[in-house]
XYZ file of C-alpha atoms in Angstrom:
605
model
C 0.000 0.000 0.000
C 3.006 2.754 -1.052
C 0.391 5.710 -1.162
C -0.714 5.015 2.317
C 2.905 4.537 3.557
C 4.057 7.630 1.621
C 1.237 9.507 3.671
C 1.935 8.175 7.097
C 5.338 8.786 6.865
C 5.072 12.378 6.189
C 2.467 12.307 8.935
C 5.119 10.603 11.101
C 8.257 13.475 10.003
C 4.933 16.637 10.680
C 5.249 15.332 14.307
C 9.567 14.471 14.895
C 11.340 15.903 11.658
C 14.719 14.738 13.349
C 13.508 10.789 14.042
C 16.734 9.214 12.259
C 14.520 5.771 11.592
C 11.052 7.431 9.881
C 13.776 9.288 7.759
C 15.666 6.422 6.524
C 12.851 4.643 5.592
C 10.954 7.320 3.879
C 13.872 7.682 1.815
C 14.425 4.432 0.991
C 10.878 3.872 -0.515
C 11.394 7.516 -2.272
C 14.739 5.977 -3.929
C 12.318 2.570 -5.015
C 10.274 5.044 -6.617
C 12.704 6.819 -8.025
C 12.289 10.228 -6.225
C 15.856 10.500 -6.124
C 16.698 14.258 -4.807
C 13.531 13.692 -2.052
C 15.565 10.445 -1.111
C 18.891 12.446 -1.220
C 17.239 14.725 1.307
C 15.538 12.476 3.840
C 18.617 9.683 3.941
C 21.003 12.742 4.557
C 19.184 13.890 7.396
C 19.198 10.195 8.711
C 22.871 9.923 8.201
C 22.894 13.694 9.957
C 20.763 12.834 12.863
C 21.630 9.997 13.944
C 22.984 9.517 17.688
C 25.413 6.797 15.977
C 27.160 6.467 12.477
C 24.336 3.804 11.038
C 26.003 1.197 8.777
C 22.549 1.455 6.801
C 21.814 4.551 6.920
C 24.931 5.452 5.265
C 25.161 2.698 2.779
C 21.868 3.636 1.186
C 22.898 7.350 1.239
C 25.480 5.871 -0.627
C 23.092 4.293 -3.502
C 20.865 7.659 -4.261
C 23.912 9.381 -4.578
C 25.068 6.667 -7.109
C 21.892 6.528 -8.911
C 22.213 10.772 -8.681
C 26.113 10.161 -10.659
C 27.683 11.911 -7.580
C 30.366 9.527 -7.621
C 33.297 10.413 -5.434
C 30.191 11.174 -2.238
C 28.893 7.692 -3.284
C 32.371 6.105 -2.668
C 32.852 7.934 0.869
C 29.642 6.309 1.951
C 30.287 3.142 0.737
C 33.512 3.541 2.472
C 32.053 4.404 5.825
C 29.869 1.417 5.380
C 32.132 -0.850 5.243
C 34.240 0.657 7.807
C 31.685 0.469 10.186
C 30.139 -3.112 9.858
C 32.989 -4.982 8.074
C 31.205 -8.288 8.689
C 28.041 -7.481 6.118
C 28.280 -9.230 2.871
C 26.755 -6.414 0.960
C 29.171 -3.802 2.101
C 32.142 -5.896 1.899
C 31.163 -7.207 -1.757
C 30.608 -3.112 -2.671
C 34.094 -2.138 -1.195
C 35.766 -5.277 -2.987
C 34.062 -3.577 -6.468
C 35.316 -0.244 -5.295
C 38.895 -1.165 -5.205
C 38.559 -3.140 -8.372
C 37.727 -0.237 -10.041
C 39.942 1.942 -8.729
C 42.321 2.856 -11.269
C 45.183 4.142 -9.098
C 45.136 0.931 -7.055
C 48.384 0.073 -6.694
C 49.527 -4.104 -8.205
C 51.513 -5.066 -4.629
C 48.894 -6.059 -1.977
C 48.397 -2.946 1.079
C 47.493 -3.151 4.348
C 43.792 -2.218 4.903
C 43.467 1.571 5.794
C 42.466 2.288 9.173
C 38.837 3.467 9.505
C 38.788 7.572 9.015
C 37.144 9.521 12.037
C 33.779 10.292 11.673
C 32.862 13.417 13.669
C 29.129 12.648 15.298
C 27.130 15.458 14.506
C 25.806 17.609 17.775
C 21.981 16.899 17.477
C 18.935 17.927 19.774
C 15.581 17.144 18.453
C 12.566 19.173 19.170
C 11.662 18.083 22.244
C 15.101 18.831 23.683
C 16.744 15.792 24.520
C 19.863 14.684 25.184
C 21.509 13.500 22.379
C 24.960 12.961 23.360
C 25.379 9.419 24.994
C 28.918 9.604 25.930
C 30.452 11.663 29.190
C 33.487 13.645 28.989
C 36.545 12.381 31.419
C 35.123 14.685 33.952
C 32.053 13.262 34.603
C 33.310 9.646 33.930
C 35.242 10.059 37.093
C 32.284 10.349 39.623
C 30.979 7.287 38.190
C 31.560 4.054 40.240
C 31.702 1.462 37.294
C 31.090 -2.333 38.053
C 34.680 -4.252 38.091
C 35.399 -7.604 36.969
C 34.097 -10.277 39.581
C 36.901 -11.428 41.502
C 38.098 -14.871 42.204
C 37.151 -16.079 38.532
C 39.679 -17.896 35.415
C 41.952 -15.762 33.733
C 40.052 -16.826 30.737
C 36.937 -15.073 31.830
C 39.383 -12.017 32.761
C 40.631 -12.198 29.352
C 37.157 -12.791 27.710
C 35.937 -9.632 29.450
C 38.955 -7.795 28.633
C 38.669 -8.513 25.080
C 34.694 -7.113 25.106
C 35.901 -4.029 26.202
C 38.748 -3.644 24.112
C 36.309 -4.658 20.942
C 33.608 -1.744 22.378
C 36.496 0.637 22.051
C 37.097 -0.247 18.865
C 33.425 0.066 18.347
C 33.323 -3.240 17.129
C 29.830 -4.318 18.341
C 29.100 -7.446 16.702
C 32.499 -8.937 18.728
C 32.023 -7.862 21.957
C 28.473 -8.736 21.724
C 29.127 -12.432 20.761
C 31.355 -12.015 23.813
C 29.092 -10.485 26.290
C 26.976 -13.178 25.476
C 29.320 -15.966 25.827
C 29.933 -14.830 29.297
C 26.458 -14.481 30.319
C 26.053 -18.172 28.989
C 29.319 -19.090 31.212
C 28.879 -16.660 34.113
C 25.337 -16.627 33.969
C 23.303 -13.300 34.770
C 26.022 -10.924 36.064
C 25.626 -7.308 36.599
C 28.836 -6.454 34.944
C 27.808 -8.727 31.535
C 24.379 -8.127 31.578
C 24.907 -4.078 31.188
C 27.770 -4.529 28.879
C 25.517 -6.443 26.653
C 22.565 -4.186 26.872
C 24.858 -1.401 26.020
C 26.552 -2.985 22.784
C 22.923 -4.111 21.856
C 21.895 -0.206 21.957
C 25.038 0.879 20.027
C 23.923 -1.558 17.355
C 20.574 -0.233 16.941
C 18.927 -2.933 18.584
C 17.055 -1.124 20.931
C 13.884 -4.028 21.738
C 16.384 -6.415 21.929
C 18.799 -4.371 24.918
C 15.308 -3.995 27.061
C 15.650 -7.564 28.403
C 18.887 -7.223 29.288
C 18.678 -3.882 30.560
C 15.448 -5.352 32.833
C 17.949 -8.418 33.998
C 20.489 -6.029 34.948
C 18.268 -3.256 36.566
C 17.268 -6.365 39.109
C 21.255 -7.326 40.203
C 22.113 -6.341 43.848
C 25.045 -3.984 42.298
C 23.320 -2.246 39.766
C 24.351 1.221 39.293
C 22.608 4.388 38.935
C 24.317 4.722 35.143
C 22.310 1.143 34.203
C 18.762 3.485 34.724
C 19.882 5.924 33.028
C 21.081 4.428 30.018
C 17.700 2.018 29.954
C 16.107 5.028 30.442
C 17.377 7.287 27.908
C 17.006 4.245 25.648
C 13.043 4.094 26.242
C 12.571 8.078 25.911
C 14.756 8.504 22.822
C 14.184 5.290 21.092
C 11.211 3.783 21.810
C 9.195 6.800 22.566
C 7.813 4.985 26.179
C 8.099 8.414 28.499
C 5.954 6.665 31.639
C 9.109 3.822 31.780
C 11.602 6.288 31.583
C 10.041 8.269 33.841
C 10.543 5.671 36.282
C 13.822 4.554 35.450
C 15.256 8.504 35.635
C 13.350 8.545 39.335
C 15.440 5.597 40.259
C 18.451 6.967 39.108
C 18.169 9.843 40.801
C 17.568 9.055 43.860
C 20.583 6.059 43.710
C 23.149 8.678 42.989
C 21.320 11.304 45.398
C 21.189 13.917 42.365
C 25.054 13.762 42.150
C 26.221 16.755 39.487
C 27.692 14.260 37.281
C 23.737 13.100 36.561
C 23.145 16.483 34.951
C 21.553 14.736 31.659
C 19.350 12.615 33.761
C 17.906 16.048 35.396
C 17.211 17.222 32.435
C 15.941 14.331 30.236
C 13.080 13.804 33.722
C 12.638 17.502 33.732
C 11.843 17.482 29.461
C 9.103 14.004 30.782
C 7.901 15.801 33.406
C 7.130 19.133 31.297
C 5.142 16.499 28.591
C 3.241 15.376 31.924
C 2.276 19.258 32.581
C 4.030 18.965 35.792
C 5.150 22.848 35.153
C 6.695 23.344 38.684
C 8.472 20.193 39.099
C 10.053 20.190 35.703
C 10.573 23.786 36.378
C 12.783 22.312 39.525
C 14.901 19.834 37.728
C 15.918 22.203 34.192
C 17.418 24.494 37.303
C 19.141 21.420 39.041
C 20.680 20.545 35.581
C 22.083 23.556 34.908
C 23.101 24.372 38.204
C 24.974 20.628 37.827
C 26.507 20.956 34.809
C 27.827 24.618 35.992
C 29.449 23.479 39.326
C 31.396 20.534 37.191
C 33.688 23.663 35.526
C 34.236 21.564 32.497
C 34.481 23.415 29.100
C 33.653 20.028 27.542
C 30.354 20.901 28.799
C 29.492 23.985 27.518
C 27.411 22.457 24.270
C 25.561 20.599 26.517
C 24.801 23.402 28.917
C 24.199 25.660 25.963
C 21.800 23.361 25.145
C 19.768 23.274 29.072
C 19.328 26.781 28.715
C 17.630 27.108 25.688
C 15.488 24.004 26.335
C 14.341 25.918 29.729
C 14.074 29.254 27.636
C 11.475 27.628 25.258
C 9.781 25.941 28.040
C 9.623 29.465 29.612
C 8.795 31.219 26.606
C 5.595 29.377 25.861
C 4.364 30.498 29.729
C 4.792 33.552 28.447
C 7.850 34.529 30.859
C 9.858 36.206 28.329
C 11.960 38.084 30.686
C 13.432 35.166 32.094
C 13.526 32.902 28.579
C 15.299 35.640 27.387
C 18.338 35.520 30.112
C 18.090 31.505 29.709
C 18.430 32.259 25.972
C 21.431 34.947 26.551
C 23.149 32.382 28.399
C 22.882 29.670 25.875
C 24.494 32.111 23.170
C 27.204 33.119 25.533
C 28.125 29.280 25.774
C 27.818 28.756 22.461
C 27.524 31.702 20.183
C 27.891 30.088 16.773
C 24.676 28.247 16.904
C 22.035 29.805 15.066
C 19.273 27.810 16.490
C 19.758 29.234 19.667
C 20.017 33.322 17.939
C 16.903 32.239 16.853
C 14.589 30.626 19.442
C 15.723 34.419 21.100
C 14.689 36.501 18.187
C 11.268 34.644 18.465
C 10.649 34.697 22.378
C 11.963 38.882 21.556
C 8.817 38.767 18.754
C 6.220 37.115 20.988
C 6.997 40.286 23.227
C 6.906 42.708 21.054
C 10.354 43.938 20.942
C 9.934 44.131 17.042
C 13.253 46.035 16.185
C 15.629 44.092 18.356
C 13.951 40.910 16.998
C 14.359 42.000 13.529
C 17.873 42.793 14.257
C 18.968 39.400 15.544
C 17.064 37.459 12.591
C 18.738 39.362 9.738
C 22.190 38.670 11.637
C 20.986 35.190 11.356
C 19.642 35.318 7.694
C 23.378 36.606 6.620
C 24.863 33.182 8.464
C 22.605 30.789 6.820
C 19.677 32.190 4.483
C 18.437 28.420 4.247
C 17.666 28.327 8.060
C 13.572 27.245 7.971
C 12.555 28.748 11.031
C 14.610 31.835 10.676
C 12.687 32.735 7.554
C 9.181 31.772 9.260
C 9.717 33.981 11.950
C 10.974 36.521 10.050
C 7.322 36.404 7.868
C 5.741 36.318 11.094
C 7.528 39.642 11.752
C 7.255 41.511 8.698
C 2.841 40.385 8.800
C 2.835 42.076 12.527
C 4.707 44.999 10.683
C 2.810 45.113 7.708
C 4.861 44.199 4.960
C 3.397 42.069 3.655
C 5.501 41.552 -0.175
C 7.783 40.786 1.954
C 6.201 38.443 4.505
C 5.052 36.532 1.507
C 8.774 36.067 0.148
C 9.843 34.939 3.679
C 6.813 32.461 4.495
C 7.148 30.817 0.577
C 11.275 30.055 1.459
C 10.304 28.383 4.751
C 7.865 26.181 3.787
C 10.289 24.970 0.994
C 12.757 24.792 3.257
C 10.763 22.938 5.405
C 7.723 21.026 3.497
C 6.705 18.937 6.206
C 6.123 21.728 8.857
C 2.434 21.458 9.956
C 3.381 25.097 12.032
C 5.081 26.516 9.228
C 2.407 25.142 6.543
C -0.762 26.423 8.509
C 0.440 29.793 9.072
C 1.416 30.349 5.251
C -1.942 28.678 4.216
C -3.589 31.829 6.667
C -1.522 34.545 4.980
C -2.782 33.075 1.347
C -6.373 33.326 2.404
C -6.229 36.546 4.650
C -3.550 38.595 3.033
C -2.321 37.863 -0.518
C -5.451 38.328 -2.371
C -4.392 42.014 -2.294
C -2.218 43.441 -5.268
C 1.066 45.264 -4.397
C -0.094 48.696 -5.388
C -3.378 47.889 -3.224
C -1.120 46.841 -0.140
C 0.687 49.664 -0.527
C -2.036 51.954 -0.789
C -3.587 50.427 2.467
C -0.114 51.049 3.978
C 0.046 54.619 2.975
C -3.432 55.142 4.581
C -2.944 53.457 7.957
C 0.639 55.366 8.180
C -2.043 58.626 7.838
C -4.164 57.106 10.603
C -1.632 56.754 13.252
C -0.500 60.406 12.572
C -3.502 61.667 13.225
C -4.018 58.792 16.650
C -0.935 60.511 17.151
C -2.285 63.814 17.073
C -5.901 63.092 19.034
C -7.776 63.620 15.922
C -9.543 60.568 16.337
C -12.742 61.411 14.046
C -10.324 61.847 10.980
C -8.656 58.112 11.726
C -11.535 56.694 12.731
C -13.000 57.262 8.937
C -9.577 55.850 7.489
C -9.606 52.739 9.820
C -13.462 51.908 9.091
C -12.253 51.571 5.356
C -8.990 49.256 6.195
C -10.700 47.092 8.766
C -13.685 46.405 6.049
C -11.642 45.951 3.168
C -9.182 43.465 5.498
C -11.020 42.364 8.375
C -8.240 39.638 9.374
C -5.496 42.416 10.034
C -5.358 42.078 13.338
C -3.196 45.919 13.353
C -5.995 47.480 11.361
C -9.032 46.220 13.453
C -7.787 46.449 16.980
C -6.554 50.250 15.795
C -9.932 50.933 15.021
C -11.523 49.680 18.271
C -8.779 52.108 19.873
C -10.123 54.846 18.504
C -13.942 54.065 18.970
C -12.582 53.685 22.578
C -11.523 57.175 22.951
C -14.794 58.684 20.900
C -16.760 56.640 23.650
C -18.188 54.582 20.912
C -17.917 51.729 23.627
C -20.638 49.126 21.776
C -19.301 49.677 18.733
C -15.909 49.343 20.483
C -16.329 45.844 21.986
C -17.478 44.668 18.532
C -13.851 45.021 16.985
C -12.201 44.374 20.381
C -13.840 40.594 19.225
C -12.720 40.592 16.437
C -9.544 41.301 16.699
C -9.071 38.551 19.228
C -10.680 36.168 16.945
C -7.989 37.019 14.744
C -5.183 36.921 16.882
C -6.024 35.404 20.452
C -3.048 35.936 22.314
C -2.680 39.856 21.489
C -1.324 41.062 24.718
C -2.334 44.700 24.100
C -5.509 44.140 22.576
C -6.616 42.446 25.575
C -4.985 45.210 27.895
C -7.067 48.141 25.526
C -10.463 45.965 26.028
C -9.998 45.374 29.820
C -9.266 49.317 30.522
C -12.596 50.101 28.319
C -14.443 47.176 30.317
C -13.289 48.880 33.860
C -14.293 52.134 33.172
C -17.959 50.349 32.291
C -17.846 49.076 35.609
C -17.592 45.138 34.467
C -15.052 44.592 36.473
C -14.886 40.565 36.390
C -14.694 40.561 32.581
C -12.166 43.578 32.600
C -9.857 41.406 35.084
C -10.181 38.396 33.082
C -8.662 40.552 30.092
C -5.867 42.518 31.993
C -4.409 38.354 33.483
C -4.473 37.557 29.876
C -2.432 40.742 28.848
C 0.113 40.014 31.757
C 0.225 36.070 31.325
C 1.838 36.721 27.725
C 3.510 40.324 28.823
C 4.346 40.236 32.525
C 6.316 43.359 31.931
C 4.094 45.596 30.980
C 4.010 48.248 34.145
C 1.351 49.834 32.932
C -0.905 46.501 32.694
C -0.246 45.950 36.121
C -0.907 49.519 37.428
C -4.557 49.297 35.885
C -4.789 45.965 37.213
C -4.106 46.915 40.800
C -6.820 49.957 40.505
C -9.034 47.488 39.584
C -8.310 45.400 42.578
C -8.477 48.576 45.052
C -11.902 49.219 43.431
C -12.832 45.634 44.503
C -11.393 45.969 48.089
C -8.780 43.436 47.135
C -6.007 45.469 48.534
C -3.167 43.054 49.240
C -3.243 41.586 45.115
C -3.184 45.739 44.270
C -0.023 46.460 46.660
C 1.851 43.286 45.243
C 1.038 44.139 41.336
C 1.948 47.735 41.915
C 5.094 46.715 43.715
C 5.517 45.067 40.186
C 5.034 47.965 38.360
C 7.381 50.012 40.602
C 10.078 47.118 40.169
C 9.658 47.326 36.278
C 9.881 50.754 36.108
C 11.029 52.799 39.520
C 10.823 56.193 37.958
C 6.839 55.916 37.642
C 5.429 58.583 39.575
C 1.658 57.631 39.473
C 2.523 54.282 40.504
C 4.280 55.558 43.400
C 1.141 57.735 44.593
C -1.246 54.742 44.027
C 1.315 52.158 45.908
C 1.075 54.419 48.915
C -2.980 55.277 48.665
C -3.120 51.282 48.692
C -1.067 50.810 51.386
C -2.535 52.612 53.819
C -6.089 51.387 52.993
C -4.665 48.088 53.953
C -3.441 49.238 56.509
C -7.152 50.995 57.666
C -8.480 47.245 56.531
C -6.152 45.474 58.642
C -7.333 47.731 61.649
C -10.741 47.309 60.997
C -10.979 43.827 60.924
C -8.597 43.259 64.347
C -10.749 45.955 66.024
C -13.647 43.555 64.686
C -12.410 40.265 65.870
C -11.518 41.916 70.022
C -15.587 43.111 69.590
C -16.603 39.631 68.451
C -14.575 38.356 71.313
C -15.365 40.219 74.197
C -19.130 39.610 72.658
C -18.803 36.168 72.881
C -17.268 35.811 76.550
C -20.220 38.337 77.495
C -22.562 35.918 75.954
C -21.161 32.916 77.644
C -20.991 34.733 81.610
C -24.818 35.498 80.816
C -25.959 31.952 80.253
């Protein structure tokens, strides 16, 4: 059934772009098909993404690029093939036919070149995860590894000793056969049993390591590494979060959330965000970078780079840009040649409106790699809010061919289309030129004059969110309040999470006296802009007006903290103050007269 496997796969890649194994196999029925350059693309980004070099992966990279003529790329991943699972017929047979052909090859029989060093790509997928299996020497060294069993055969020393040596090597289908022979000897031994389950995982045969990671887990000296390897294993690879969960809690509290366990933290924090556990996973993203930070190893930094801007996004989509932000800073500080990371920052600087400095930081990143996908869709999402929208049209067309499997990226070009590019250029620029006339006159208080340009834009283009919630403004201030509250709506059923939108409609709602639909609108403005002084100053009014003194003093000491220079905020701080204060009083003068009431009640009877 290829259509139906061509669709699920592409279903699978909308929901994990980076999952090595959908990628691989997607290609490989693309190349049987003879899609050749959508092949090319999807093996390349298996070979890419891959925690280890995958003998198949690379060997069928190797085939498209054949079939594409690309000869000398072809070779090096036949090469690398071979290199890294000698024992396959297929890849040995292809390397023999390689040096056959090989017209340089030399008539007096050489010694087989060494295997050329692969550098593994640094990966993180989009949930965040830890892709980096291996510690540095730094961490190795608070690990207490398992030693050989005393009191055995030098033969089973030497059996042992060769496994290692062969996992060194990387040679896993040796020290396998060896690990096994041992267990079949030894029987079920900690130190064999892990070995085993670890060579099984480096080989890609992740169902099979689960039994022996479950024999091992139950040994009197398992270590805290064992559930953290089976662990990562069942997150990463078999996509079972509620076993890993466990497995990470057992770690942790084995090696009594030791520093060197820094991934661990952070791999239960990532489950435990998925589980909507926001404070506890909160908890652990700080305990992994706090761990990773008091080991002082530079090896590190990639990997702490990496905790930061995990905890950033996490951050970010509560709306806590102020603190994303730093999280983000420190990730770039660590590691300032990643893109990804200049851009997650340019986006969490968008989503608070900090429009310049965003725009700043994406067209630094656009001159370092133009190709970057969700560079270019933030930067359409930016020049939309801005109103550019030949532009925005440019940016959102590269990303989704950048990206074609993007459900994110896809939706939001498929809403420009509909909303936005069934205007001509000379009639967007028109519209552009009028609104520019609008906000000059906003600008000047002569509301009556914008309010007749802004009636026009909003009907012509109801869906611009800038052009409908501009007109509500001004209705506001003309005290055209029903009319008002109509394109308030509106313009939140364009654009729900406009922070000042909601901020405008809750000020007009207070001064109509609803006050419990005017709060509901000024928590929504600060859950997605907690800075906005301002926001919080109304707020707090609101609260006084409700006798809710103690919520007004703390959002006005929020105000004051945001900005200290705010005069009015000062004045209302200390009117709020002392009416709780006078309310505090009140209600102890209250209590003594309900007291002495009572014991006068109770000498009576």
């Amino acid at each position: 059934h290829y259509p139906e496997a061509v669709h699920y796969f592409k279903l699978a890649l909308t929901y994990n772009q980076n999952d090595a194994d959908s990628n691989f196999k997607y290609g490989k029925l693309l190349r049987q098909f003879g899609r050749l350059e959508e092949a090319k693309l999807h093996l390349a980004k298996s070979v890419s993404v891959s925690r280890y070099e995958e003998a198949d992966y690379v060997f069928e990279y190797g085939l498209v690029l054949e079939a594409l003529d690309d000869e000398h790329n072809a070779r090096q991943q036949f090469e690398k093939a071979y290199y890294l699972q000698p024992s396959t017929l297929k890849y040995k047979l292809k390397f023999d036919t390689l040096k056959r052909d090989d017209d340089d090859e030399d008539e007096d029989e050489e010694p087989e070149p060494e295997p050329p060093q692969f550098e593994a790509p640094y990966v993180c997928d989009d949930s965040g995860g830890e892709h980096l299996y291996n510690y540095s020497d730094s961490e190795m060294s608070h690990y207490t590894f398992p030693q050989t069993p005393k009191g055995e055969k030098t033969e089973q020393h030497d059996t042992y000793a060769m496994a290692k040596k062969y996992e060194q090597q990387q040679n896993w289908d040796k020290a396998g056969a060896l690990y096994k022979q041992l267990i079949q000897e030894q029987g079920n031994k900690f130190v064999y049993l892990h070995g085993y389950a670890n060579v099984l995982v480096k080989s890609a045969l992740y169902k099979d390591s689960i039994k022996y990671f479950e024999m091992a887990i139950h040994c009197s000296d398992v270590t805290a590494q064992c559930f953290y390897e089976y662990g990562y294993v069942l997150q990463y690879h078999l996509h079972n979060a509620n076993k890993a969960y466990f497995q990470y809690e057992k770690c942790l509290k084995l090696c009594h959330e030791h520093a060197s366990f820094h991934a661990c933290m952070f791999n239960f924090a990532v489950i435990l965000q998925r589980k909507r556990r926001s404070k506890e996973a909160e908890e652990f993203f700080k305990k992994s970078i706090e761990a990773a930070t008091s080991l002082n190893d530079k090896q590190l930094s990639h990997r702490l780079a990496m905790y930061h801007d995990r905890y950033g996004i996490v951050l970010r989509a509560e709306a806590r840009y102020d603190v994303a932000n730093k999280h983000f800073l420190s990730a770039l500080r660590l590691h300032p040649s990643f893109i990804d990371y200049e851009a997650d920052y340019a986006y969490s600087l968008f989503l608070n409106e900090r429009y310049k400095s965003s725009e700043d930081i994406i067209l630094e990143c656009l001159n370092k790699d133009e190709e970057h996908g969700f560079v270019n869709h933030i930067y359409a999402l930016l020049l939309r809010r801005t109103n550019r929208f030949a532009e925005a049209f440019q940016y959102h067309h590269k990303a989704i061919q950048l990206n074609p499997n993007n459900k994110e990226f896809k939706k939001r070009y498929d809403e420009f289309l509909e909303y936005s590019n069934r205007f001509s250029h000379d009639e967007k620029q028109k519209m552009k030129r009028k609104f520019d006339r609008a906000q000059q006159m906003i600008k000047c208080k002569n509301f009556d004059k914008a309010r007749a340009c802004l009636k026009q834009l909003s009907t012509v283009n109801p869906y611009n969110i800038v052009y409908v919630f501009k007109y509500a403004f001004v209705l506001h201030r003309l005290k055209q309040y029903k009319e008002a509250e109509k394109y308030y709506k509106m313009a939140l059923n364009v654009e729900g999470d406009h922070s000042i939108c909601h901020f405008d409609y809750g000020l007009m709602l207070s001064k109509l006296r609803r006050l419990q639909e005017a709060q509901y609108h000024y928590k929504r403005c600060l859950h997605m802009n907690p800075s906005d002084w301002i926001c919080h100053i109304n707020y707090a009014r609101l609260l006084e007006k409700k006798a809710n003194f103690k919520d007004a003093a703390y959002h006005l000491e929020q105000a004051l903290e945001i900005n200290p220079n705010d005069a009015e905020a000062h004045q209302c701080y200390a009117q709020v103050v002392q009416k709780l204060k006078q309310q505090k009083h009140w209600n102890h003068e209250q209590q003594a007269a309900n007291e002495s009431e009572a014991g006068q009640n109770g000498s009576n009877l």
